[in-house]
Amino acid sequence: LGRMKPVIVVHGGAGRIFKEREEGCRAGVARAALRGYALLKQGGSAVDAVEEAVRSMEDDPHFNAGCGSVLNKKGEVEMDAIIMDGKNLDSGAVSAVKCIANPIKLARLVMEKTKHMLLTDHGAHLFAQAMGIPEIPGEKLITERSRERWKKNLEPDSNPEEFQKDLGTVGAVAIDSEGNVACATSTGGLSNKMIGRVGDTACIGSGGYADNHSGATSTTGHGESIMKVVLARLILYHMEQGMSPEVAADTALDYMKTRVGGLGGVIVVNKAGEWAARFSTKQMSWATVKDDNLHYGIYAGEQHIKSVDEALASEREGF
């Protein structure tokens, strides 16, 4: 035991990241990766690490998850989240949840405290109450930006599809020192979506999948397209056939693009601790920590590297 070098990879969503938000997105994914890695270094589990990383991004208004989530047709926040443990294939998910700060926490409780895997809407709400998760007013999750976008999308000549390109689902995958893998994904979904719409994030095998026998992945992008090809499971299938994380990710993303015209992004770690962050969209904010080095980027081919110590110091000064 304790033979594996821990690795964490996170994403803050694939799509188009507007110039004025780039720095906030870079800092947000770096912070999330560093927080998850700190737990892994202390001997924490992969499940703990991915939950912590995703919680960090849910609390960051730069991302479309938790605070900062986009609004549905009615102008409300409805969130989806999933977490999965690669050791025994246990998973927990919630969909269409409102008025809680951290859906990922609730997803983990579904995994650990119920015999079920997915709770939705009112049932998820009752379960959150039973678990003592504090309710917060819905408005607390709504940022000025989300409301502006919602209004714009309501205009008769608007094209919400245009705005979907700035998606911002968040996710994390990790392998811990014992060689266990896990994934977690959380989102506010599509802007101006129909009430009750559930995307890929809450669906096992689409929004994420983790299996110690092969690895773990978390996805982001056009949810309906991801669901059609069961993207997360497809990537692990390719790795089971012997592909590296990078080739498996590219092959699956390419298939989704050619088969259903869908764009997206994925983060992957395999059972050997090799990782990848790949996307077919213009951009995807991502970060990873391995061997005490933080790597991060937003554009294709962009990769900054800092030592963890240097990154933690610059985080204190605000990147």
GROMACS .gro file of C-alpha atoms in nm:
model
  319
    1LEU     CA    1   0.000   0.000   0.000
    2GLY     CA    2   0.098   0.361  -0.044
    3ARG     CA    3   0.279   0.277  -0.367
    4MET     CA    4   0.087   0.502  -0.606
    5LYS     CA    5   0.183   0.863  -0.655
    6PRO     CA    6  -0.140   1.056  -0.616
    7VAL     CA    7  -0.270   1.255  -0.914
    8ILE     CA    8  -0.566   1.490  -0.949
    9VAL     CA    9  -0.704   1.649  -1.267
   10VAL     CA   10  -0.986   1.905  -1.275
   11HIS     CA   11  -1.182   2.091  -1.542
   12GLY     CA   12  -1.393   2.405  -1.522
   13GLY     CA   13  -1.594   2.340  -1.836
   14ALA     CA   14  -1.539   2.325  -2.210
   15GLY     CA   15  -1.663   2.590  -2.450
   16ARG     CA   16  -1.573   2.949  -2.506
   17ILE     CA   17  -1.417   3.139  -2.220
   18PHE     CA   18  -1.449   3.513  -2.255
   19LYS     CA   19  -1.125   3.712  -2.227
   20GLU     CA   20  -1.222   3.895  -1.911
   21ARG     CA   21  -1.294   3.565  -1.735
   22GLU     CA   22  -0.980   3.376  -1.833
   23GLU     CA   23  -0.771   3.467  -1.529
   24GLY     CA   24  -1.053   3.383  -1.289
   25CYS     CA   25  -1.103   3.046  -1.458
   26ARG     CA   26  -0.732   2.964  -1.453
   27ALA     CA   27  -0.704   3.057  -1.087
   28GLY     CA   28  -1.023   2.866  -1.004
   29VAL     CA   29  -0.915   2.534  -1.156
   30ALA     CA   30  -0.564   2.569  -1.013
   31ARG     CA   31  -0.705   2.633  -0.664
   32ALA     CA   32  -0.938   2.333  -0.693
   33ALA     CA   33  -0.657   2.101  -0.805
   34LEU     CA   34  -0.428   2.221  -0.525
   35ARG     CA   35  -0.700   2.164  -0.263
   36GLY     CA   36  -0.772   1.814  -0.385
   37TYR     CA   37  -0.402   1.732  -0.404
   38ALA     CA   38  -0.342   1.853  -0.047
   39LEU     CA   39  -0.591   1.590   0.073
   40LEU     CA   40  -0.427   1.317  -0.138
   41LYS     CA   41  -0.084   1.409   0.002
   42GLN     CA   42  -0.217   1.361   0.355
   43GLY     CA   43  -0.326   1.011   0.258
   44GLY     CA   44  -0.684   1.113   0.179
   45SER     CA   45  -0.898   0.908  -0.059
   46ALA     CA   46  -0.960   0.982  -0.425
   47VAL     CA   47  -1.331   1.029  -0.340
   48ASP     CA   48  -1.244   1.294  -0.076
   49ALA     CA   49  -1.014   1.470  -0.321
   50VAL     CA   50  -1.260   1.494  -0.612
   51GLU     CA   51  -1.540   1.608  -0.381
   52GLU     CA   52  -1.318   1.880  -0.234
   53ALA     CA   53  -1.199   2.000  -0.576
   54VAL     CA   54  -1.553   2.019  -0.714
   55ARG     CA   55  -1.684   2.189  -0.399
   56SER     CA   56  -1.416   2.455  -0.444
   57MET     CA   57  -1.540   2.525  -0.798
   58GLU     CA   58  -1.909   2.516  -0.697
   59ASP     CA   59  -1.828   2.799  -0.455
   60ASP     CA   60  -1.651   2.998  -0.730
   61PRO     CA   61  -1.894   3.216  -0.932
   62HIS     CA   62  -1.672   3.186  -1.243
   63PHE     CA   63  -1.815   2.840  -1.308
   64ASN     CA   64  -2.156   2.707  -1.406
   65ALA     CA   65  -2.204   2.495  -1.091
   66GLY     CA   66  -2.325   2.583  -0.743
   67CYS     CA   67  -2.300   2.962  -0.710
   68GLY     CA   68  -2.284   3.100  -1.065
   69SER     CA   69  -2.508   2.833  -1.218
   70VAL     CA   70  -2.707   2.933  -1.525
   71LEU     CA   71  -3.084   2.977  -1.504
   72ASN     CA   72  -3.360   2.763  -1.654
   73LYS     CA   73  -3.653   2.901  -1.859
   74LYS     CA   74  -3.829   3.011  -1.541
   75GLY     CA   75  -3.521   3.197  -1.415
   76GLU     CA   76  -3.432   2.944  -1.148
   77VAL     CA   77  -3.117   2.745  -1.076
   78GLU     CA   78  -3.152   2.366  -1.112
   79MET     CA   79  -2.830   2.173  -1.057
   80ASP     CA   80  -2.702   1.822  -1.135
   81ALA     CA   81  -2.405   1.641  -0.977
   82ILE     CA   82  -2.247   1.296  -0.963
   83ILE     CA   83  -1.966   1.125  -0.774
   84MET     CA   84  -1.827   0.775  -0.826
   85ASP     CA   85  -1.587   0.550  -0.638
   86GLY     CA   86  -1.376   0.326  -0.863
   87LYS     CA   87  -1.310   0.075  -0.585
   88ASN     CA   88  -1.657  -0.085  -0.584
   89LEU     CA   89  -1.837   0.117  -0.855
   90ASP     CA   90  -2.051   0.292  -0.593
   91SER     CA   91  -2.200   0.615  -0.722
   92GLY     CA   92  -2.437   0.888  -0.606
   93ALA     CA   93  -2.604   1.160  -0.808
   94VAL     CA   94  -2.864   1.434  -0.775
   95SER     CA   95  -3.056   1.614  -1.046
   96ALA     CA   96  -3.265   1.931  -1.065
   97VAL     CA   97  -3.173   2.033  -0.709
   98LYS     CA   98  -3.236   2.386  -0.591
   99CYS     CA   99  -3.139   2.602  -0.294
  100ILE     CA  100  -2.828   2.419  -0.177
  101ALA     CA  101  -2.474   2.550  -0.210
  102ASN     CA  102  -2.294   2.223  -0.287
  103PRO     CA  103  -2.481   1.958  -0.488
  104ILE     CA  104  -2.165   1.743  -0.491
  105LYS     CA  105  -2.192   1.700  -0.114
  106LEU     CA  106  -2.549   1.580  -0.155
  107ALA     CA  107  -2.445   1.339  -0.433
  108ARG     CA  108  -2.186   1.188  -0.199
  109LEU     CA  109  -2.449   1.143   0.072
  110VAL     CA  110  -2.675   0.968  -0.179
  111MET     CA  111  -2.384   0.732  -0.249
  112GLU     CA  112  -2.303   0.666   0.116
  113LYS     CA  113  -2.633   0.692   0.302
  114THR     CA  114  -2.888   0.541   0.063
  115LYS     CA  115  -2.925   0.222  -0.141
  116HIS     CA  116  -2.995   0.437  -0.447
  117MET     CA  117  -2.776   0.611  -0.703
  118LEU     CA  118  -2.981   0.907  -0.823
  119LEU     CA  119  -3.228   1.129  -0.641
  120THR     CA  120  -3.411   1.406  -0.819
  121ASP     CA  121  -3.586   1.736  -0.750
  122HIS     CA  122  -3.831   1.710  -0.458
  123GLY     CA  123  -3.695   1.377  -0.334
  124ALA     CA  124  -3.341   1.512  -0.336
  125HIS     CA  125  -3.470   1.814  -0.145
  126LEU     CA  126  -3.631   1.596   0.124
  127PHE     CA  127  -3.314   1.389   0.153
  128ALA     CA  128  -3.102   1.705   0.189
  129GLN     CA  129  -3.329   1.816   0.474
  130ALA     CA  130  -3.304   1.476   0.642
  131MET     CA  131  -2.924   1.496   0.618
  132GLY     CA  132  -2.922   1.843   0.773
  133ILE     CA  133  -2.787   2.019   0.464
  134PRO     CA  134  -2.860   2.390   0.509
  135GLU     CA  135  -3.102   2.540   0.261
  136ILE     CA  136  -3.007   2.871   0.110
  137PRO     CA  137  -3.231   3.115  -0.077
  138GLY     CA  138  -3.221   3.043  -0.452
  139GLU     CA  139  -3.115   3.403  -0.520
  140LYS     CA  140  -2.790   3.339  -0.333
  141LEU     CA  141  -2.676   3.113  -0.618
  142ILE     CA  142  -2.766   3.362  -0.892
  143THR     CA  143  -2.497   3.596  -1.018
  144GLU     CA  144  -2.557   3.916  -1.210
  145ARG     CA  145  -2.402   3.749  -1.513
  146SER     CA  146  -2.639   3.450  -1.507
  147ARG     CA  147  -2.941   3.680  -1.480
  148GLU     CA  148  -2.818   3.899  -1.767
  149ARG     CA  149  -2.765   3.597  -1.989
  150TRP     CA  150  -3.108   3.456  -1.899
  151LYS     CA  151  -3.276   3.786  -1.996
  152LYS     CA  152  -3.082   3.803  -2.323
  153ASN     CA  153  -3.189   3.449  -2.408
  154LEU     CA  154  -3.555   3.538  -2.350
  155GLU     CA  155  -3.549   3.802  -2.624
  156PRO     CA  156  -3.747   3.686  -2.930
  157ASP     CA  157  -3.452   3.706  -3.168
  158SER     CA  158  -3.204   3.547  -2.928
  159ASN     CA  159  -3.020   3.224  -2.997
  160PRO     CA  160  -2.958   3.046  -2.666
  161GLU     CA  161  -2.748   2.791  -2.859
  162GLU     CA  162  -2.495   3.069  -2.916
  163PHE     CA  163  -2.455   3.112  -2.542
  164GLN     CA  164  -2.433   2.741  -2.470
  165LYS     CA  165  -2.078   2.756  -2.593
  166ASP     CA  166  -1.972   2.912  -2.263
  167LEU     CA  167  -2.069   2.612  -2.055
  168GLY     CA  168  -1.863   2.574  -1.744
  169THR     CA  169  -1.962   2.236  -1.596
  170VAL     CA  170  -1.695   2.145  -1.337
  171GLY     CA  171  -1.534   1.811  -1.267
  172ALA     CA  172  -1.244   1.624  -1.110
  173VAL     CA  173  -1.076   1.283  -1.134
  174ALA     CA  174  -0.810   1.144  -0.903
  175ILE     CA  175  -0.603   0.843  -0.809
  176ASP     CA  176  -0.491   0.812  -0.446
  177SER     CA  177  -0.185   0.653  -0.288
  178GLU     CA  178  -0.367   0.320  -0.259
  179GLY     CA  179  -0.446   0.317  -0.631
  180ASN     CA  180  -0.818   0.389  -0.596
  181VAL     CA  181  -0.972   0.620  -0.856
  182ALA     CA  182  -1.278   0.847  -0.836
  183CYS     CA  183  -1.461   1.108  -1.040
  184ALA     CA  184  -1.698   1.395  -0.961
  185THR     CA  185  -1.893   1.632  -1.189
  186SER     CA  186  -2.131   1.919  -1.110
  187THR     CA  187  -2.326   2.169  -1.322
  188GLY     CA  188  -2.605   2.424  -1.348
  189GLY     CA  189  -2.686   2.277  -1.690
  190LEU     CA  190  -2.784   2.466  -2.004
  191SER     CA  191  -2.890   2.830  -1.994
  192ASN     CA  192  -3.269   2.870  -2.041
  193LYS     CA  193  -3.317   2.492  -2.040
  194MET     CA  194  -3.665   2.347  -1.996
  195ILE     CA  195  -3.774   2.303  -1.636
  196GLY     CA  196  -3.678   1.955  -1.520
  197ARG     CA  197  -3.415   1.902  -1.792
  198VAL     CA  198  -3.147   1.658  -1.681
  199GLY     CA  199  -2.825   1.651  -1.879
  200ASP     CA  200  -2.528   1.418  -1.886
  201THR     CA  201  -2.382   1.525  -1.553
  202ALA     CA  202  -2.618   1.325  -1.330
  203CYS     CA  203  -2.602   1.019  -1.556
  204ILE     CA  204  -2.349   0.749  -1.474
  205GLY     CA  205  -2.125   0.670  -1.772
  206SER     CA  206  -2.203   1.001  -1.939
  207GLY     CA  207  -2.107   1.277  -1.696
  208GLY     CA  208  -1.845   1.061  -1.531
  209TYR     CA  209  -1.727   0.709  -1.462
  210ALA     CA  210  -1.463   0.555  -1.235
  211ASP     CA  211  -1.335   0.199  -1.221
  212ASN     CA  212  -1.010   0.091  -1.054
  213HIS     CA  213  -0.962  -0.165  -1.331
  214SER     CA  214  -0.911   0.108  -1.591
  215GLY     CA  215  -0.933   0.466  -1.458
  216ALA     CA  216  -1.164   0.763  -1.414
  217THR     CA  217  -1.304   1.039  -1.632
  218SER     CA  218  -1.527   1.347  -1.599
  219THR     CA  219  -1.686   1.514  -1.901
  220THR     CA  220  -1.812   1.857  -2.002
  221GLY     CA  221  -1.979   1.996  -2.313
  222HIS     CA  222  -2.310   1.947  -2.488
  223GLY     CA  223  -2.496   1.718  -2.248
  224GLU     CA  224  -2.736   1.560  -2.493
  225SER     CA  225  -2.450   1.467  -2.727
  226ILE     CA  226  -2.247   1.324  -2.437
  227MET     CA  227  -2.546   1.109  -2.335
  228LYS     CA  228  -2.593   0.974  -2.687
  229VAL     CA  229  -2.242   0.825  -2.693
  230VAL     CA  230  -2.211   0.759  -2.316
  231LEU     CA  231  -1.884   0.950  -2.339
  232ALA     CA  232  -1.721   0.878  -2.001
  233ARG     CA  233  -1.769   0.502  -2.029
  234LEU     CA  234  -1.658   0.509  -2.393
  235ILE     CA  235  -1.323   0.659  -2.293
  236LEU     CA  236  -1.264   0.392  -2.028
  237TYR     CA  237  -1.359   0.127  -2.284
  238HIS     CA  238  -1.088   0.259  -2.515
  239MET     CA  239  -0.837   0.248  -2.228
  240GLU     CA  240  -0.940  -0.112  -2.156
  241GLN     CA  241  -0.849  -0.184  -2.517
  242GLY     CA  242  -0.499  -0.052  -2.445
  243MET     CA  243  -0.517   0.315  -2.547
  244SER     CA  244  -0.339   0.584  -2.346
  245PRO     CA  245  -0.562   0.839  -2.169
  246GLU     CA  246  -0.486   1.101  -2.435
  247VAL     CA  247  -0.559   0.876  -2.734
  248ALA     CA  248  -0.871   0.732  -2.565
  249ALA     CA  249  -1.001   1.083  -2.495
  250ASP     CA  250  -0.932   1.210  -2.847
  251THR     CA  251  -1.084   0.899  -3.007
  252ALA     CA  252  -1.405   0.929  -2.805
  253LEU     CA  253  -1.437   1.306  -2.859
  254ASP     CA  254  -1.378   1.256  -3.230
  255TYR     CA  255  -1.650   0.991  -3.243
  256MET     CA  256  -1.896   1.222  -3.064
  257LYS     CA  257  -1.817   1.498  -3.313
  258THR     CA  258  -1.849   1.287  -3.628
  259ARG     CA  259  -2.141   1.073  -3.510
  260VAL     CA  260  -2.370   1.333  -3.348
  261GLY     CA  261  -2.199   1.668  -3.413
  262GLY     CA  262  -2.132   1.724  -3.042
  263LEU     CA  263  -1.841   1.914  -2.889
  264GLY     CA  264  -1.700   1.873  -2.541
  265GLY     CA  265  -1.404   1.812  -2.318
  266VAL     CA  266  -1.280   1.542  -2.082
  267ILE     CA  267  -1.028   1.484  -1.807
  268VAL     CA  268  -0.889   1.134  -1.756
  269VAL     CA  269  -0.660   0.945  -1.522
  270ASN     CA  270  -0.575   0.579  -1.575
  271LYS     CA  271  -0.490   0.317  -1.315
  272ALA     CA  272  -0.118   0.382  -1.369
  273GLY     CA  273  -0.162   0.751  -1.282
  274GLU     CA  274  -0.120   0.880  -1.639
  275TRP     CA  275  -0.354   1.172  -1.710
  276ALA     CA  276  -0.503   1.374  -1.995
  277ALA     CA  277  -0.714   1.687  -2.042
  278ARG     CA  278  -0.856   1.701  -2.397
  279PHE     CA  279  -1.129   1.900  -2.571
  280SER     CA  280  -1.292   1.953  -2.910
  281THR     CA  281  -1.433   2.296  -2.817
  282LYS     CA  282  -1.235   2.621  -2.852
  283GLN     CA  283  -1.130   2.611  -2.489
  284MET     CA  284  -1.149   2.420  -2.162
  285SER     CA  285  -1.006   2.537  -1.832
  286TRP     CA  286  -0.816   2.250  -1.667
  287ALA     CA  287  -0.548   2.186  -1.409
  288THR     CA  288  -0.364   1.886  -1.275
  289VAL     CA  289  -0.119   1.816  -0.994
  290LYS     CA  290   0.125   1.526  -1.018
  291ASP     CA  291   0.471   1.485  -0.859
  292ASP     CA  292   0.421   1.814  -0.670
  293ASN     CA  293   0.388   2.007  -0.997
  294LEU     CA  294   0.079   2.201  -1.101
  295HIS     CA  295   0.001   2.206  -1.475
  296TYR     CA  296  -0.284   2.420  -1.610
  297GLY     CA  297  -0.422   2.579  -1.923
  298ILE     CA  298  -0.726   2.696  -2.121
  299TYR     CA  299  -0.630   2.692  -2.489
  300ALA     CA  300  -0.531   2.389  -2.699
  301GLY     CA  301  -0.159   2.336  -2.658
  302GLU     CA  302  -0.132   2.575  -2.362
  303GLN     CA  303   0.034   2.430  -2.053
  304HIS     CA  304   0.181   2.629  -1.764
  305ILE     CA  305   0.380   2.444  -1.502
  306LYS     CA  306   0.456   2.560  -1.148
  307SER     CA  307   0.578   2.375  -0.843
  308VAL     CA  308   0.305   2.327  -0.583
  309ASP     CA  309   0.495   2.546  -0.336
  310GLU     CA  310   0.525   2.827  -0.589
  311ALA     CA  311   0.157   2.790  -0.683
  312LEU     CA  312   0.043   2.801  -0.320
  313ALA     CA  313   0.252   3.112  -0.260
  314SER     CA  314   0.115   3.289  -0.568
  315GLU     CA  315  -0.239   3.179  -0.471
  316ARG     CA  316  -0.201   3.368  -0.144
  317GLU     CA  317  -0.115   3.675  -0.350
  318GLY     CA  318  -0.398   3.601  -0.593
  319PHE     CA  319  -0.235   3.439  -0.901
   0.00000   0.00000   0.00000
